[in-house]
Coordinates of C-alpha atoms and ligand atoms in Angstrom, one line a residue:
X1 CA 0.7 9.5 6.1
X2 CA -1.2 8.5 9.2
X3 CA -4.8 7.4 9.9
X4 CA -7.6 9.6 11.1
X5 CA -11.0 8.8 12.5
X6 CA -13.7 10.9 14.1
X7 CA -17.3 10.4 15.4
X8 CA -20.3 12.3 16.7
X9 CA -23.1 10.3 18.5
X10 CA -25.5 10.2 21.4
X11 CA -23.2 7.7 23.2
X12 CA -19.6 7.9 24.1
X13 CA -17.5 7.6 21.0
X14 CA -14.1 6.5 22.5
X15 CA -14.7 2.7 21.6
X16 CA -15.6 3.7 18.0
X17 CA -12.5 5.8 17.7
X18 CA -10.2 3.1 19.2
X19 CA -11.6 0.4 17.0
X20 CA -11.1 2.7 14.0
X21 CA -7.5 3.4 14.9
X22 CA -6.8 -0.3 15.2
X23 CA -8.1 -0.8 11.7
X24 CA -6.0 2.1 10.5
X25 CA -2.8 1.1 12.2
X26 CA -1.4 0.0 8.8
X27 CA -1.1 3.6 8.0
X28 CA 1.4 4.3 10.7
X29 CA 2.1 3.2 14.2
X30 CA 4.7 5.4 15.9
X31 CA 2.3 7.2 18.2
X32 CA -1.5 7.7 18.6
X33 CA -3.9 10.0 20.3
X34 CA -7.5 10.9 20.9
X35 CA -9.4 14.0 21.8
X36 CA -13.1 14.3 22.9
X37 CA -15.4 17.0 24.2
X38 CA -16.9 15.9 27.5
X39 CA -20.4 16.8 28.7
X40 CA -19.3 20.2 29.8
X41 CA -17.7 20.7 26.4
X42 CA -14.2 20.6 27.9
X43 CA -11.6 19.4 25.5
X44 CA -9.8 16.2 26.8
X45 CA -6.9 14.6 25.1
X46 CA -4.7 11.5 25.6
X47 CA -1.7 10.7 23.5
X48 CA 0.9 8.0 23.7
X49 CA 4.1 7.2 21.9
X50 CA 4.1 3.7 20.4
X51 CA 1.3 1.5 19.1
X52 CA -2.4 1.9 19.7
X53 CA -2.2 -0.7 22.4
X54 CA -0.3 1.9 24.5
X55 CA -3.1 4.4 23.9
X56 CA -5.7 1.8 24.8
X57 CA -3.9 0.9 28.0
X58 CA -3.7 4.6 29.0
X59 CA -7.5 5.0 28.3
X60 CA -8.2 2.0 30.5
X61 CA -6.4 3.7 33.3
X62 CA -8.1 7.1 32.7
X63 CA -11.1 6.8 30.3
X64 CA -12.1 9.7 28.1
X65 CA -15.8 10.1 27.9
X66 CA -17.4 12.2 25.2
X67 CA -20.0 12.1 22.5
X68 CA -17.8 13.8 19.9
X69 CA -14.2 13.1 19.3
X70 CA -11.3 12.6 16.8
X71 CA -8.3 10.3 16.9
X72 CA -5.1 9.6 15.0
X73 CA -2.4 7.1 14.4
X74 CA 0.9 8.6 13.2
X75 CA 3.7 7.9 10.8
X76 CA 6.1 10.7 11.5
X77 CA 6.9 13.2 8.7
X78 CA 7.7 16.5 10.6
X79 CA 9.2 15.9 14.0
X80 CA 10.3 12.7 15.7
X81 CA 7.8 10.1 17.0
X82 CA 7.0 11.5 20.5
X83 CA 4.0 12.3 22.7
X84 CA 4.5 16.0 22.0
X85 CA 4.3 15.5 18.2
X86 CA 1.4 13.0 18.4
X87 CA -2.0 14.2 17.2
X88 CA -4.6 15.5 18.0
X89 CA -3.0 19.0 18.1
X90 CA -4.8 21.6 20.1
X91 CA -5.0 25.3 20.3
X92 CA -5.9 27.1 23.5
X93 CA -8.0 24.2 24.8
X94 CA -10.5 25.3 22.2
X95 CA -9.6 23.6 18.9
X96 CA -8.4 20.0 18.3
X97 CA -7.2 18.8 14.9
X98 CA -6.1 15.4 13.4
X99 CA -4.4 15.6 10.1
X100 CA -3.1 13.2 7.4
X101 CA -0.9 14.7 4.7
X102 CA 1.7 17.4 4.6
X103 CA 1.3 21.2 4.9
X104 CA 4.0 22.5 2.6
X105 CA 3.9 26.1 3.7
X106 CA 3.8 25.4 7.4
X107 CA 7.0 27.3 8.1
X108 CA 5.7 30.6 6.8
X109 CA 2.4 30.0 8.6
X110 CA 4.1 29.2 11.8
X111 CA 6.1 32.5 11.6
X112 CA 2.9 34.4 11.1
X113 CA 1.0 32.7 13.9
X114 CA 3.9 33.1 16.3
X115 CA 3.9 36.8 15.5
X116 CA 0.3 36.8 16.5
X117 CA 1.2 35.3 19.9
X118 CA 0.4 31.6 19.3
X119 CA 2.7 29.2 21.1
X120 CA 3.8 26.0 19.4
X121 CA 4.4 22.9 21.4
X122 CA 5.4 20.4 18.7
X123 CA 7.6 20.2 15.6
X124 CA 4.8 19.1 13.4
X125 CA 3.3 20.9 10.3
X126 CA -0.1 20.0 11.7
X127 CA -0.1 22.4 14.7
X128 CA -0.4 25.4 12.4
X129 CA -3.8 24.1 11.3
X130 CA -5.2 24.2 14.9
X131 CA -3.9 27.7 15.5
X132 CA -5.0 29.0 12.1
X133 CA -8.5 27.8 12.7
X134 CA -8.5 29.5 16.1
X135 CA -7.5 32.8 14.4
X136 CA -10.6 32.6 12.2
X137 CA -12.8 31.5 15.2
X138 CA -11.5 34.6 17.0
X139 CA -12.7 36.7 14.1
X140 CA -16.2 35.4 14.7
X141 CA -16.5 32.8 12.0
X142 CA -18.5 29.6 12.7
X143 CA -16.4 26.4 12.8
X144 CA -17.1 25.3 9.2
X145 CA -16.2 28.7 7.8
X146 CA -13.1 28.8 10.0
X147 CA -12.0 25.4 8.6
X148 CA -12.8 26.5 5.0
X149 CA -10.8 29.7 5.5
X150 CA -7.9 27.7 6.9
X151 CA -7.9 25.3 4.0
X152 CA -7.7 28.4 1.8
X153 CA -4.3 29.3 3.3
X154 CA -2.8 25.8 3.5
X155 CA -0.7 24.4 0.7
X156 CA 0.0 20.7 0.2
X157 CA -2.1 17.6 0.8
X158 CA -4.4 17.1 3.7
X159 CA -7.3 15.4 5.2
X160 CA -8.4 16.9 8.6
X161 CA -10.9 16.3 11.3
X162 CA -11.7 19.2 13.7
X163 CA -13.6 19.6 16.9
X164 CA -14.0 22.8 19.0
X165 CA -15.3 23.4 22.5
X166 CA -16.9 26.5 21.0
X167 CA -19.0 24.4 18.7
X168 CA -19.6 21.1 20.6
X169 CA -22.3 19.7 18.3
X170 CA -20.3 19.7 15.1
X171 CA -17.5 17.6 13.7
X172 CA -15.9 19.3 10.7
X173 CA -13.8 17.6 8.1
X174 CA -11.9 18.7 5.0
X175 CA -10.2 16.8 2.2
X176 CA -7.5 18.1 -0.2
X177 CA -5.4 15.4 -1.8
X178 CA -5.4 12.9 1.1
X179 CA -8.2 10.3 1.5
X180 CA -11.2 10.9 3.7
X181 CA -14.6 9.1 3.8
X182 CA -17.7 10.0 5.8
X183 CA -19.6 7.1 7.4
X184 CA -23.4 7.4 7.9
X185 CA -24.8 5.9 11.0
X186 CA -28.1 5.9 12.8
X187 CA -28.2 9.3 14.6
X188 CA -24.4 9.2 14.5
X189 CA -21.9 10.0 11.9
X190 CA -18.2 9.4 11.4
X191 CA -15.1 10.3 9.3
X192 CA -12.1 8.1 8.6
X193 CA -9.1 7.7 6.3
X194 CA -10.7 4.6 4.8
X195 CA -13.9 2.6 4.8
X196 CA -12.4 -0.4 6.6
X197 CA -11.9 1.8 9.8
X198 CA -15.7 2.1 10.1
X199 CA -17.2 -1.1 8.9
X200 CA -17.9 -2.2 12.4
X201 CA -20.3 0.8 12.7
X202 CA -21.8 1.2 9.2
X203 CA -21.8 0.0 5.6
X204 CA -23.0 3.4 4.2
X205 CA -20.4 5.9 3.0
X206 CA -19.9 9.2 1.2
X207 CA -16.6 9.8 -0.5
X208 CA -15.4 13.4 -0.1
X209 CA -13.8 14.9 -3.2
X210 CA -10.7 17.1 -3.3
X211 CA -11.7 20.6 -2.0
X212 CA -14.7 19.3 -0.1
X213 CA -15.5 20.2 3.5
X214 CA -18.1 18.5 5.6
X215 CA -20.1 19.2 8.8
X216 CA -21.2 16.2 10.7
X217 CA -23.9 16.4 13.4
X218 CA -25.9 13.6 15.0
X219 CA -28.7 14.6 12.6
X220 CA -26.9 14.4 9.3
X221 CA -24.0 15.5 7.1
X222 CA -23.6 18.6 5.0
X223 CA -21.0 18.7 2.3
X224 CA -19.6 21.8 0.5
X225 CA -17.3 21.8 -2.5
X226 CA -14.2 23.8 -3.1
X227 CA -16.2 26.9 -4.0
X228 CA -18.2 26.6 -0.7
X229 CA -21.4 25.6 -2.5
X230 CA -23.5 22.8 -0.8
X231 CA -23.2 19.6 -2.8
X232 CA -24.6 16.1 -2.6
X233 CA -22.2 13.2 -2.8
X234 CA -23.7 9.7 -3.6
X235 CA -24.1 7.2 -0.9
X236 CA -22.1 3.9 -1.4
X237 CA -22.9 0.7 0.3
X238 CA -19.7 -1.2 1.0
X239 CA -19.3 -5.0 0.8
X240 CA -16.3 -5.1 3.1
X241 CA -17.1 -7.4 6.0
X242 CA -17.1 -6.1 9.5
X243 CA -15.2 -9.0 11.0
X244 CA -11.8 -8.0 12.2
X245 CA -9.2 -10.0 10.2
X246 CA -8.0 -12.9 12.4
X247 CA -4.5 -14.2 12.5
X248 CA -5.7 -17.7 13.2
X249 CA -3.1 -20.4 13.8
X250 CA -0.3 -18.2 12.4
X251 CA 2.3 -16.3 14.3
X252 CA 2.1 -13.2 12.1
X253 CA -0.3 -11.8 9.5
X254 CA 2.6 -11.9 7.0
X255 CA 2.9 -15.7 7.5
X256 CA -0.8 -16.1 7.2
X257 CA -0.9 -14.0 4.0
X258 CA 2.0 -15.9 2.5
X259 CA 0.0 -19.1 3.0
X260 CA -3.2 -17.6 1.7
X261 CA -1.8 -17.0 -1.7
X262 CA -3.2 -20.1 -3.4
X263 CA -6.8 -19.1 -2.4
X264 CA -6.2 -15.5 -3.2
X265 CA -5.0 -16.2 -6.7
X266 CA -8.0 -18.5 -7.2
X267 CA -10.2 -15.6 -6.3
X268 CA -8.4 -13.3 -8.7
X269 CA -9.2 -15.7 -11.5
X270 CA -12.7 -16.6 -10.4
X271 CA -15.4 -15.6 -13.0
X272 CA -13.0 -14.0 -15.3
X273 CA -13.3 -16.7 -17.9
X274 CA -15.9 -18.3 -19.9
X275 CA -14.5 -21.7 -20.7
X276 CA -10.9 -21.0 -21.5
X277 CA -11.4 -17.5 -22.9
X278 CA -10.8 -14.4 -20.9
X279 CA -13.8 -12.0 -20.5
X280 CA -13.0 -8.4 -21.3
X281 CA -15.9 -7.3 -19.1
X282 CA -13.8 -8.2 -16.0
X283 CA -12.0 -4.9 -16.6
X284 CA -15.1 -2.8 -16.9
X285 CA -18.0 -2.3 -19.3
X286 CA -16.0 -0.2 -21.8
X287 CA -12.9 -2.3 -21.6
X288 CA -13.3 -4.1 -25.0
X289 CA -13.6 -0.9 -27.0
X290 CA -10.6 0.6 -25.1
X291 CA -8.4 -2.4 -25.5
X292 CA -9.0 -2.4 -29.2
X293 CA -7.1 0.9 -29.4
X294 CA -4.1 0.0 -27.2
X295 CA -0.8 0.2 -29.0
X296 CA 1.4 0.9 -26.0
X297 CA 1.2 0.5 -22.2
X298 CA 2.7 2.8 -19.5
X299 CA 2.7 1.3 -16.0
X300 CA 3.2 3.3 -12.9
X301 CA 3.4 2.1 -9.3
X302 CA 5.4 2.1 -6.0
X303 CA 7.2 -0.4 -3.9
X304 CA 6.1 -4.0 -4.4
X305 CA 3.5 -3.0 -6.9
X306 CA 6.2 -1.5 -9.0
X307 CA 8.0 -4.8 -9.0
X308 CA 4.8 -6.4 -10.3
X309 CA 4.8 -3.8 -13.0
X310 CA 8.3 -4.7 -14.0
X311 CA 7.4 -8.4 -14.4
X312 CA 4.4 -7.3 -16.5
X313 CA 6.6 -5.4 -18.8
X314 CA 8.4 -8.7 -19.8
X315 CA 5.0 -10.3 -20.3
X316 CA 3.5 -7.5 -22.2
X317 CA 6.3 -7.3 -24.8
X318 CA 6.9 -11.1 -25.0
X319 CA 3.3 -12.4 -25.0
X320 CA 1.2 -9.5 -26.2
X321 CA 3.9 -7.9 -28.4
X322 CA 2.9 -4.4 -27.2
X323 CA 5.6 -1.9 -26.1
X324 CA 5.5 -1.4 -22.3
X325 CA 7.2 1.1 -20.0
X326 CA 7.3 0.9 -16.2
X327 CA 8.2 3.7 -13.8
X328 CA 8.0 4.4 -10.1
X329 CA 5.2 6.9 -9.5
X330 CA 7.4 9.4 -7.6
X331 CA 9.6 9.7 -10.7
X332 CA 6.9 9.7 -13.3
X333 CA 5.0 12.6 -11.8
X334 CA 8.0 15.0 -11.9
X335 CA 9.3 14.7 -15.4
X336 CA 8.3 15.6 -18.9
X337 CA 6.8 12.9 -21.1
X338 CA 6.3 12.1 -24.7
X339 CA 2.9 10.6 -24.7
X340 CA 2.6 7.8 -27.3
X341 CA -0.8 7.8 -29.0
X342 CA -2.9 4.7 -28.1
X343 CA -1.2 4.3 -24.7
X344 CA -3.1 2.6 -21.9
X345 CA -2.0 4.1 -18.6
X346 CA -2.0 1.4 -15.9
X347 CA -1.5 2.0 -12.2
X348 CA -0.9 -0.9 -9.8
X349 CA -1.6 -0.5 -6.1
X350 CA -2.6 -2.8 -3.3
X351 CA -4.3 0.0 -1.3
X352 CA -5.3 2.4 -4.1
X353 CA -4.4 5.3 -1.8
X354 CA -0.6 5.7 -2.4
X355 CA -0.1 9.4 -2.8
X356 CA 2.5 9.2 -5.6
X357 CA 0.5 6.7 -7.6
X358 CA -2.6 8.8 -7.3
X359 CA -0.7 12.0 -8.3
X360 CA 0.8 10.2 -11.3
X361 CA -2.6 9.2 -12.4
X362 CA -3.8 12.8 -12.2
X363 CA -0.7 14.0 -14.0
X364 CA -1.2 11.4 -16.7
X365 CA -4.7 12.6 -17.5
X366 CA -3.5 16.2 -17.6
X367 CA -0.7 15.5 -20.1
X368 CA -2.9 13.5 -22.5
X369 CA -3.1 9.8 -21.5
X370 CA -6.7 9.2 -22.4
X371 CA -7.3 5.7 -21.1
X372 CA -6.5 4.6 -17.6
X373 CA -6.8 1.3 -15.8
X374 CA -6.1 0.4 -12.1
X375 CA -5.0 -3.0 -10.8
X376 CA -6.0 -2.7 -7.2
X377 CA -7.1 -4.6 -4.1
X378 CA -9.5 -2.1 -2.6
X379 CA -12.7 -1.4 -4.7
X380 CA -13.6 1.7 -2.7
X381 CA -10.2 3.3 -3.1
X382 CA -9.4 6.6 -4.6
X383 CA -7.4 5.0 -7.4
X384 CA -10.3 2.8 -8.5
X385 CA -12.7 5.7 -8.3
X386 CA -10.5 7.9 -10.4
X387 CA -9.6 5.3 -13.1
X388 CA -11.6 4.6 -16.2
X389 CA -11.1 0.8 -15.9
X390 CA -10.2 -1.4 -13.0
X391 CA -9.4 -5.0 -12.3
X392 CA -9.7 -6.0 -8.6
X393 CA -7.1 -8.4 -7.4
X394 CA -9.4 -9.7 -4.6
X395 CA -6.5 -10.7 -2.4
X396 CA -8.6 -9.8 0.7
X397 CA -7.3 -7.5 3.4
X398 CA -3.5 -7.5 3.6
X399 CA -2.4 -6.5 7.1
X400 CA 1.3 -7.3 7.2
X401 CA 3.2 -4.2 6.0
X402 CA 5.4 -6.3 3.8
X403 CA 3.2 -7.1 0.8
X404 CA 2.9 -10.8 -0.2
X405 CA -0.4 -12.0 -1.5
X406 CA -1.1 -8.6 -2.9
X407 CA 1.9 -9.0 -5.1
X408 CA 1.1 -12.5 -6.4
X409 CA -2.5 -11.5 -7.1
X410 CA -1.3 -8.4 -8.9
X411 CA 0.9 -10.6 -11.1
X412 CA -2.1 -12.8 -11.8
X413 CA -4.3 -9.8 -12.7
X414 CA -1.6 -8.3 -14.9
X415 CA -1.3 -11.6 -16.8
X416 CA -5.0 -11.3 -17.5
X417 CA -4.4 -7.8 -18.8
X418 CA -1.6 -9.1 -21.0
X419 CA -3.8 -11.7 -22.5
X420 CA -6.7 -9.2 -23.0
X421 CA -4.3 -6.9 -25.0
X422 CA -2.4 -9.7 -26.6
X423 CA -5.6 -11.2 -28.0
X424 CA -6.0 -8.0 -30.1
X425 CA -2.4 -8.1 -31.2
X426 CA -1.9 -11.5 -32.7
X427 CA -1.6 -13.8 -29.7
X428 CA -3.1 -17.1 -31.0
X429 CA -6.1 -18.8 -29.4
X430 CA -3.8 -21.8 -28.6
X431 CA -1.4 -19.6 -26.7
X432 CA -4.2 -17.9 -24.8
X433 CA -5.7 -21.2 -23.9
X434 CA -2.4 -22.7 -22.9
X435 CA -1.7 -19.8 -20.5
X436 CA -5.2 -19.9 -19.1
X437 CA -4.8 -23.7 -18.4
X438 CA -1.5 -22.9 -16.6
X439 CA -3.2 -20.2 -14.7
X440 CA -5.8 -22.6 -13.4
X441 CA -3.0 -24.9 -12.1
X442 CA -1.3 -22.0 -10.3
X443 CA -3.1 -22.4 -6.9
X444 CA -2.0 -26.0 -6.6
X445 CA 1.6 -25.0 -7.7
X446 CA 1.6 -22.3 -5.0
X447 CA 0.5 -24.9 -2.4
X448 CA 3.4 -27.1 -3.6
X449 CA 6.1 -24.4 -3.4
X450 CA 4.9 -23.5 0.1
X451 CA 5.9 -27.0 1.2
X452 CA 9.5 -25.8 1.0
X453 CA 9.0 -23.9 4.2
X454 CA 10.8 -26.3 6.6
X455 CA 13.9 -26.3 4.4
X456 CA 13.8 -22.5 4.1
X457 CA 13.6 -22.3 7.9
X458 CA 17.0 -24.1 8.0
X459 CA 18.5 -21.8 5.4
X460 CA 17.3 -18.7 7.4
X461 CA 19.5 -19.8 10.3
X462 CA 22.5 -18.8 8.3
X463 CA 21.3 -15.3 7.9
X464 CA 20.9 -14.2 11.5
X465 CA 24.4 -12.5 11.7
X466 CA 24.5 -11.2 8.2
X467 CA 24.6 -7.5 7.4
X468 CA 24.1 -7.7 3.6
X469 CA 22.7 -9.9 1.0
X470 CA 22.7 -9.9 -2.8
X471 CA 19.8 -11.2 -4.9
X472 CA 20.3 -12.3 -8.5
X473 CA 17.9 -13.1 -11.3
X474 CA 17.8 -12.7 -15.0
X475 CA 15.0 -11.7 -17.4
X476 CA 11.6 -11.6 -15.7
X477 CA 13.3 -13.0 -12.6
X478 CA 15.3 -9.9 -12.1
X479 CA 12.2 -8.1 -10.7
X480 CA 11.5 -11.2 -8.6
X481 CA 15.0 -10.9 -7.1
X482 CA 14.2 -7.2 -6.4
X483 CA 11.1 -8.2 -4.6
X484 CA 13.0 -10.8 -2.6
X485 CA 15.6 -8.2 -1.6
X486 CA 12.8 -5.7 -0.7
X487 CA 11.2 -8.3 1.6
X488 CA 14.4 -9.1 3.4
X489 CA 15.3 -5.4 4.0
X490 CA 11.8 -4.4 5.0
X491 CA 11.3 -7.0 7.8
X492 CA 14.8 -8.2 8.8
X493 CA 16.6 -4.9 8.4
X494 CA 19.4 -6.7 6.6
X495 CA 20.7 -4.5 3.7
X496 CA 19.8 -6.4 0.5
X497 CA 20.2 -5.5 -3.1
X498 CA 19.1 -7.1 -6.3
X499 CA 21.0 -7.2 -9.5
X500 CA 20.3 -8.6 -13.0
X501 CA 22.9 -11.4 -12.8
X502 CA 24.6 -10.3 -15.9
X503 CA 25.5 -7.0 -14.2
X504 CA 27.4 -8.7 -11.4
X505 CA 30.8 -8.2 -13.1
X506 CA 30.1 -4.5 -13.5
X507 CA 30.5 -3.7 -9.8
X508 CA 28.7 -5.8 -7.2
X509 CA 31.3 -8.6 -7.6
X510 CA 33.6 -6.4 -5.6
X511 CA 31.3 -7.0 -2.6
X512 CA 31.6 -10.8 -2.7
X513 CA 33.3 -12.4 0.3
X514 CA 32.4 -15.1 2.7
X515 CA 30.2 -12.7 4.6
X516 CA 27.9 -11.9 1.7
X517 CA 25.2 -14.5 1.0
X518 CA 24.0 -14.5 -2.6
X519 CA 20.5 -15.6 -3.3
X520 CA 19.7 -16.6 -6.9
X521 CA 16.5 -17.5 -8.7
X522 CA 17.2 -20.1 -11.3
X523 CA 14.2 -21.5 -13.2
X524 CA 14.9 -23.8 -16.0
X525 CA 14.6 -21.3 -18.8
X526 CA 16.8 -20.2 -21.8
X527 CA 18.8 -17.9 -19.5
X528 CA 19.9 -20.7 -17.1
X529 CA 23.3 -21.3 -18.7
X530 CA 24.1 -17.6 -18.5
X531 CA 22.9 -17.5 -14.9
X532 CA 25.1 -20.5 -14.1
X533 CA 28.2 -18.7 -15.3
X534 CA 27.3 -15.7 -13.1
X535 CA 26.9 -18.0 -10.1
X536 CA 30.3 -19.6 -10.9
X537 CA 31.8 -16.0 -10.8
X538 CA 30.4 -15.7 -7.3
X539 CA 31.6 -19.1 -6.2
X540 CA 35.1 -18.4 -7.5
X541 CA 35.3 -15.5 -5.1
X542 CA 34.3 -17.4 -2.0
X543 CA 30.6 -16.2 -2.0
X544 CA 28.0 -18.3 -0.3
X545 CA 25.3 -19.2 -2.8
X546 CA 21.6 -20.0 -2.1
X547 CA 19.8 -21.1 -5.2
X548 CA 16.1 -21.6 -5.8
X549 CA 16.2 -23.8 -8.9
X550 CA 13.9 -25.8 -11.1
X551 CA 13.9 -29.6 -10.4
X552 CA 15.4 -30.1 -13.8
X553 CA 18.0 -27.3 -13.8
X554 CA 21.4 -29.0 -14.2
X555 CA 23.2 -27.4 -11.2
X556 CA 24.5 -30.5 -9.4
X557 CA 28.0 -29.9 -10.7
X558 CA 28.2 -26.7 -8.6
X559 CA 29.7 -28.1 -5.4
X560 CA 29.1 -26.2 -2.2
X561 CA 26.0 -24.4 -3.5
X562 CA 22.9 -24.6 -1.3
X563 CA 20.1 -25.7 -3.6
X564 CA 16.4 -25.8 -3.1
X565 CA 14.4 -27.5 -5.8
X566 CA 11.2 -25.9 -7.1
X567 CA 8.7 -28.2 -9.0
X568 CA 8.6 -27.6 -12.7
X569 CA 6.6 -24.6 -13.6
X570 CA 5.6 -22.9 -16.9
X571 CA 8.0 -20.2 -17.8
X572 CA 5.3 -17.5 -17.9
X573 CA 4.1 -18.2 -14.5
X574 CA 7.5 -18.9 -12.9
X575 CA 7.8 -15.3 -11.5
X576 CA 4.7 -15.9 -9.3
X577 CA 6.0 -19.2 -8.0
X578 CA 9.6 -18.2 -7.4
X579 CA 8.6 -15.1 -5.4
X580 CA 7.1 -17.3 -2.7
X581 CA 10.2 -19.0 -1.3
X582 CA 11.8 -15.5 -1.2
X583 CA 8.9 -14.2 0.9
X584 CA 9.4 -17.2 3.2
X585 CA 13.1 -16.7 3.5
X586 CA 12.7 -13.1 4.5
X587 CA 10.0 -14.0 7.0
X588 CA 12.1 -16.7 8.7
X589 CA 15.2 -14.5 8.8
X590 CA 13.1 -11.8 10.4
X591 CA 11.9 -14.3 13.1
X592 CA 15.5 -15.1 13.9
X593 CA 16.4 -11.4 14.1
X594 CA 13.4 -10.9 16.4
X595 CA 12.0 -7.9 14.5
X596 CA 8.4 -6.7 14.4
X597 CA 7.4 -8.6 11.3
X598 CA 4.0 -7.2 10.7
X599 CA 4.9 -3.6 11.6
X600 CA 8.5 -3.1 10.8
X601 CA 10.2 0.0 12.0
X602 CA 9.8 3.3 10.1
X603 CA 7.4 1.8 7.5
X604 CA 3.7 1.9 6.9
X605 CA 1.4 -0.1 4.7
X606 CA -0.2 2.7 2.8
X607 CA 1.9 5.7 2.0
X608 CA -0.5 8.6 1.6
X609 CA 2.1 11.4 1.6
X610 CA 4.7 12.2 -1.0
Ligands
LIG701 C1 4.4 0.9 1.0 C2 4.2 -0.5 1.5 C3 4.6 -1.5 0.4 C4 3.8 -1.2 -0.9 C5 4.0 0.3 -1.3 C6 3.0 0.6 -2.4 O1 5.7 1.2 0.8 O2 4.9 -0.7 2.7 O3 4.3 -2.8 0.8 O4 4.3 -2.0 -1.9 O5 3.7 1.2 -0.2 O6 1.7 0.5 -1.9 P1 0.4 0.3 -2.8 O7 -0.7 0.2 -1.8 O8 0.3 1.4 -3.7 O9 0.6 -1.0 -3.5

């Protein structure tokens, strides 16, 4: 994974690089580093273990001054987080490289390079890139050609930025499978893993394609395709605002993002209707004709986005009456498929850069899925660019690693998709209008459920010393339970599992004792009675029950159960509402545990490696 940034200018680039790194910290935060060429073309490098603040402090003590430089924030893949393994990696004080991705054949290359006398100082796969470029420079190749030749021997996915003391007026970049954008400034140019990293400097971008290499100077940018031919890539103007995202009155971004959900959902819905009828154009100009042909839906995603897909499967089959399958992207991409004719291939991703989801999309096209649609939060992302149709969730930047508003806006967007497909498949105008009316009430219902926070804070106090927790739900609330369990494990480090409540007796019941809190989601739907029986099975075994239940759910008779009442909500929309108290519970448990809520250990927000 990791985030990379680079710049070439007529001024010192260190502030640009540092600001870029801060904006890329969501991609990894176990160590960071920067390398510049100073006015004598000497390669200078500073690296620090820990967050970017540590690097910033080191640079305040000993500034690096240079008009060309590269920088990196790391999420360890090969080698522990340490200063030694932090990027940039250098070769013979002559070449410095930052890398995002994985070099799959690094062991073989390392052997060959060691045989040539190159010494390795890290355990990373990246260091081979620096040495390999040096091999080609030694043969007399210019920097661009040396980088291109190196890309030719690397296997795997990578985006790299390279500087060399032998070529001090060029910053060279290459992209193969990992994201990389080029920012165009005024007599200065930049590279970065995403647009957001550079919006404080420029709004003008070129998106490199797989196989592209680029040479950046202060005068301009030249791009070459995989065959080495000069190519033009279109310039895009971004609408992403330059202002850094503020935490405001909130203690963490995650808390802020939980509380932004009403507004975020309102934005997801905005302009997507005319009166009470959904506009197909919201999905793209060709959406109407494509939706007419849809007979089946295949959803692919990772993490929280996968949970959104699982809820959508219930909706798609129940409301639209269209068969729907959901699979995690890392599984989808490595198995054989029977492609049903008329299938719409739907990817869901907050970032639009998740490597497995992108690879699954590519794979899907190769094996014959003809129509693709992305539900995504980032308009400039690779996923959106590579999909035929897209629906933006408009959640706004999500900084907390544990996804919250991205999830509820994904669900909202998915419901729009379900309606769009359902309309062609017999869903009545009345049903459509009824769901749309409920959707418009959603923001105020979100505000209402957020008011449970003080009571959830009290519940959270019981979780501080717990090692495990079990989440239960039935029907479309099973994926909600999964999302609740994921939130708890991500940020509080308490082991949490989710089960469809009916499965309890087939194993997990053995885990129940007075040390195992069981959290259940109990809306007042047709499965409530069944769920109640499952909860009684837990109670009979001394389990401690925490139940989020509809105001009207008849659960009073269950003595000793901790109950929090959620205002009445339409069945279809209940998964969106019931997710929110689970987010709050995880957040407040994490506060009690004193973890790093926004940047939990070992994780990153956007996983751009397999
Ligand atoms: C990482 C993040 C999760 C996210 C998942 C998928 O694991 O920590 O919060 O759900 O990636 O990311 P995407 O951007 O594709 O939704």
